[in-house]
Amino acid sequence: MNQTTNSQTPEQGQASDNNRMPKIKIRGLSKAFGNKVVLDGVDLDIFPGESVLVIGGSGSGKSVLLKCILGLLHPDAGSIEVDGEEVVGLMGEDLDRVRRKFGMLFQNAALFDSLPVWENVAFGLIQGQRKPRDEAHAIALEKLAAVGLGEDVGNLMPAELSGGMRKRVGLARAIATEPEIIFFDEPTTGLDPIMGDVIDRLIVKCVKQLGATALSITHDMASARRISDRTAMLYHGQIIWVGSTATIDESGNPYVDQFINGRAEGPIEMQVRAL
Amino acid sequence: MPILQPIGRTFLFFLEATGRLSLFTLLSLSHCLRPPFYPRLILRQMIEIGYYSLPVVGLTAIFTGMVLALQSYTGFERFSAESAIPNVVVVSITRELGPVLAGLMVAGRVGASMAAEIGTMRVTEQIDALDTLATNPFKYLIAPRLIAGLTMLPILVLIADIIGVFGGYVVATQKLGFNPTTYLTNTLDFVEVQDVVSGLVKAAVFGFLVTLMGCYHGFNSRGGAQGVGAATTNAVVSASILILCFNYFITELFFAR
């Protein structure tokens, strides 16, 4: 299939960034589950301080891409470098050291329901950085305030929170350790449009304040335009287009056009049947 | 040869499952022995497994002791061998029924809840979140549970032994007309250290098996609520079967001449 017709290659999309070293450099990343090939040679560079978004249909491998970078899944082939260090195949303490650079907001926030909200936020500080509990508590309250939640919320259990509040707590947890890189897995999915906008603004604010590099995945185009500088489209396991989010409407790529306009008809055939 | 195919496939599947479980067990054990340790979590699991299982294990033990005395009386009466009842009660309880029944009850209570809790954490990405927060789930979730299971079950079984013997004593003295002093003297004369120790060794092994099965099936659960349900069932069933198998082998180890 000639997917790359009329599309920019990843290198063209990043032409202006050639002189800088990428924060995350992905080359030839492949991952299959049984017979189903999910990633088939993904190439992507993410530069320091930018916010990159990966779009793609459901089941196109966006989450798998994030999980490979975090070392939660082991890719079948390819390389992932973070700050020039190869992370594929890292184990134990080395992997933990690299993971401390990352923060992640999970799709459904993935809060630990056995711990109160403040301990969720402080988790990376207490367990990862071995900070004393009272110091971590103070930082947790500060981070909760940064996402617009009061001290009283800190003592609630995650089960008592609404969807929007869970996302905020998840965001506070992701930024609590002041990571260099933050991943956002469908940050607005399951929220109403207004809450979606609130979360997006918080994301932009937090990422700016930390000066962090951000990688997000979503299929919510309104959210995509708000939070990202650059967009990459994942289709059939490959990055078929990379370009500035501001010019995505003029991409000239039929796949991207179909996706951002949400049309059922076009070159992308949705897999209706689960594989 | 279409008939060989399913046999081969089943055999390979069996080998794969055995290998996966062995790796999981070795990895879990190695994390039990290496720092960092989580004393708060170990303590919490000890309370969950030890303290909260006391009522159910105690009730099981007392009724087992009572029914043992009653049943052996109806049998032994025919041969005028009633005096063997304290012996039968104490040996059966300490060697077999105490550890096996406590193990099975704990498998139902603790193994199931562990599989459900860890399984839910898996399907809601909480285990991935642990990893991304640079915390090893084996150390944080599994090691405290295994350590608590290994240490708490012997204590539970020791208590169950005492309660079970007491149940037999109550029925024998109140219903069957035994002399309380004679019954107790006979009990203490008959019981040997090896009886109790073998029971406690069994208890430690069963505690390990129950928590291991709960953690293993929970940790590997897939696919939402249904997957967690299946993990819970598998944890209880496999723990129960393993308890009965290991019970035989440990008995053979201790008592086979």
Tab-separated table of N, CA and C in Angstrom, chain A residues 67 70 72 96 99-100 102 106-107 110-115 123-124 127-128 130 133 173 185, chain B residues 36-38 40-41 44 117 120-121 124-136 140:
chain	number	residue	atom	x	y	z
A	67	LYS	N	3.772	2.978	25.651
A	67	LYS	CA	4.206	1.934	26.587
A	67	LYS	C	5.578	1.388	26.221
A	70	LEU	N	8.107	3.856	27.598
A	70	LEU	CA	8.220	3.772	29.053
A	70	LEU	C	8.793	2.440	29.520
A	72	LEU	N	7.215	-0.359	29.405
A	72	LEU	CA	6.160	-1.240	29.916
A	72	LEU	C	5.931	-2.399	28.953
A	96	ASP	N	14.605	2.205	35.935
A	96	ASP	CA	13.986	3.118	36.898
A	96	ASP	C	14.587	4.517	36.797
A	99	ARG	N	13.088	6.092	33.901
A	99	ARG	CA	11.665	6.365	34.141
A	99	ARG	C	11.450	7.579	35.039
A	100	ARG	N	12.435	7.891	35.863
A	100	ARG	CA	12.270	9.064	36.728
A	100	ARG	C	12.235	10.358	35.924
A	102	PHE	N	10.296	10.649	33.455
A	102	PHE	CA	8.966	10.699	32.853
A	102	PHE	C	7.868	10.924	33.888
A	106	PHE	N	-2.494	8.884	32.806
A	106	PHE	CA	-3.141	7.748	32.155
A	106	PHE	C	-4.561	8.117	31.723
A	107	GLN	N	-5.051	7.297	30.791
A	107	GLN	CA	-6.359	7.574	30.188
A	107	GLN	C	-7.460	7.733	31.239
A	110	ALA	N	-5.762	6.198	36.336
A	110	ALA	CA	-5.071	5.079	37.005
A	110	ALA	C	-4.599	5.460	38.401
A	111	LEU	N	-5.479	6.102	39.170
A	111	LEU	CA	-5.111	6.442	40.547
A	111	LEU	C	-5.132	5.167	41.386
A	112	PHE	N	-4.258	5.098	42.395
A	112	PHE	CA	-4.244	3.928	43.284
A	112	PHE	C	-5.414	4.053	44.250
A	113	ASP	N	-6.399	3.158	44.130
A	113	ASP	CA	-7.593	3.393	44.952
A	113	ASP	C	-7.413	3.018	46.413
A	114	SER	N	-6.288	2.414	46.756
A	114	SER	CA	-6.092	2.114	48.177
A	114	SER	C	-5.445	3.292	48.925
A	115	LEU	N	-5.049	4.329	48.201
A	115	LEU	CA	-4.364	5.452	48.844
A	115	LEU	C	-5.185	6.731	48.709
A	123	PHE	N	3.179	9.951	45.468
A	123	PHE	CA	3.726	8.597	45.352
A	123	PHE	C	5.140	8.569	44.783
A	124	GLY	N	5.322	9.294	43.679
A	124	GLY	CA	6.640	9.299	43.037
A	124	GLY	C	7.706	9.933	43.927
A	127	GLN	N	8.036	7.090	47.085
A	127	GLN	CA	8.599	5.790	46.695
A	127	GLN	C	9.786	5.955	45.741
A	128	GLY	N	9.638	6.838	44.756
A	128	GLY	CA	10.688	6.964	43.756
A	128	GLY	C	11.867	7.758	44.253
A	130	ARG	N	12.260	8.798	47.516
A	130	ARG	CA	12.540	8.553	48.940
A	130	ARG	C	12.517	9.836	49.769
A	133	ARG	N	7.723	11.754	54.333
A	133	ARG	CA	6.297	11.859	54.034
A	133	ARG	C	5.750	13.275	54.223
A	173	ARG	N	-0.277	14.198	39.820
A	173	ARG	CA	0.678	13.117	40.078
A	173	ARG	C	1.766	13.087	39.003
A	185	ASP	N	-2.055	10.355	27.922
A	185	ASP	CA	-2.782	9.322	27.188
A	185	ASP	C	-4.256	9.715	27.154
B	36	PRO	N	14.480	-2.334	48.145
B	36	PRO	CA	13.819	-1.804	49.341
B	36	PRO	C	12.651	-2.678	49.829
B	37	PHE	N	12.455	-2.682	51.145
B	37	PHE	CA	11.310	-3.370	51.719
B	37	PHE	C	10.260	-2.334	52.095
B	38	TYR	N	9.034	-2.786	52.210
B	38	TYR	CA	7.945	-1.871	52.562
B	38	TYR	C	7.280	-2.353	53.850
B	40	ARG	N	5.455	-0.982	56.122
B	40	ARG	CA	4.047	-0.592	56.316
B	40	ARG	C	3.120	-1.520	55.551
B	41	LEU	N	3.520	-1.825	54.312
B	41	LEU	CA	2.667	-2.679	53.480
B	41	LEU	C	2.668	-4.113	53.992
B	44	ARG	N	0.392	-4.205	56.931
B	44	ARG	CA	-1.011	-4.123	56.518
B	44	ARG	C	-1.503	-5.480	56.002
B	117	GLU	N	-8.103	-7.695	43.673
B	117	GLU	CA	-7.498	-6.369	43.853
B	117	GLU	C	-6.378	-6.130	42.833
B	120	THR	N	-7.764	-5.931	39.274
B	120	THR	CA	-8.365	-4.634	38.974
B	120	THR	C	-7.284	-3.582	38.757
B	121	MET	N	-6.237	-3.668	39.558
B	121	MET	CA	-5.127	-2.726	39.364
B	121	MET	C	-4.501	-2.913	37.979
B	124	THR	N	-6.990	-1.525	35.223
B	124	THR	CA	-7.166	-0.069	35.254
B	124	THR	C	-5.822	0.662	35.141
B	125	GLU	N	-4.805	-0.042	34.691
B	125	GLU	CA	-3.476	0.529	34.434
B	125	GLU	C	-2.747	1.010	35.680
B	126	GLN	N	-3.243	0.620	36.865
B	126	GLN	CA	-2.551	1.067	38.081
B	126	GLN	C	-1.170	0.422	38.202
B	127	ILE	N	-1.024	-0.807	37.674
B	127	ILE	CA	0.291	-1.460	37.753
B	127	ILE	C	1.266	-0.773	36.798
B	128	ASP	N	0.765	-0.357	35.619
B	128	ASP	CA	1.606	0.440	34.717
B	128	ASP	C	1.997	1.752	35.382
B	129	ALA	N	1.042	2.343	36.105
B	129	ALA	CA	1.333	3.609	36.788
B	129	ALA	C	2.434	3.408	37.823
B	130	LEU	N	2.383	2.290	38.549
B	130	LEU	CA	3.452	1.989	39.522
B	130	LEU	C	4.801	1.965	38.819
B	131	ASP	N	4.842	1.252	37.690
B	131	ASP	CA	6.089	1.151	36.938
B	131	ASP	C	6.593	2.522	36.517
B	132	THR	N	5.696	3.352	35.980
B	132	THR	CA	6.145	4.652	35.491
B	132	THR	C	6.569	5.552	36.641
B	133	LEU	N	6.079	5.274	37.866
B	133	LEU	CA	6.533	6.051	39.013
B	133	LEU	C	7.775	5.406	39.633
B	134	ALA	N	8.467	4.599	38.830
B	134	ALA	CA	9.739	3.980	39.220
B	134	ALA	C	9.604	3.146	40.490
B	135	THR	N	8.459	2.472	40.631
B	135	THR	CA	8.263	1.574	41.765
B	135	THR	C	7.995	0.186	41.218
B	136	ASN	N	8.786	-0.781	41.626
B	136	ASN	CA	8.635	-2.127	41.095
B	136	ASN	C	7.390	-2.799	41.681
B	140	TYR	N	6.440	-3.827	45.519
B	140	TYR	CA	5.415	-3.033	46.197
B	140	TYR	C	4.150	-3.846	46.433
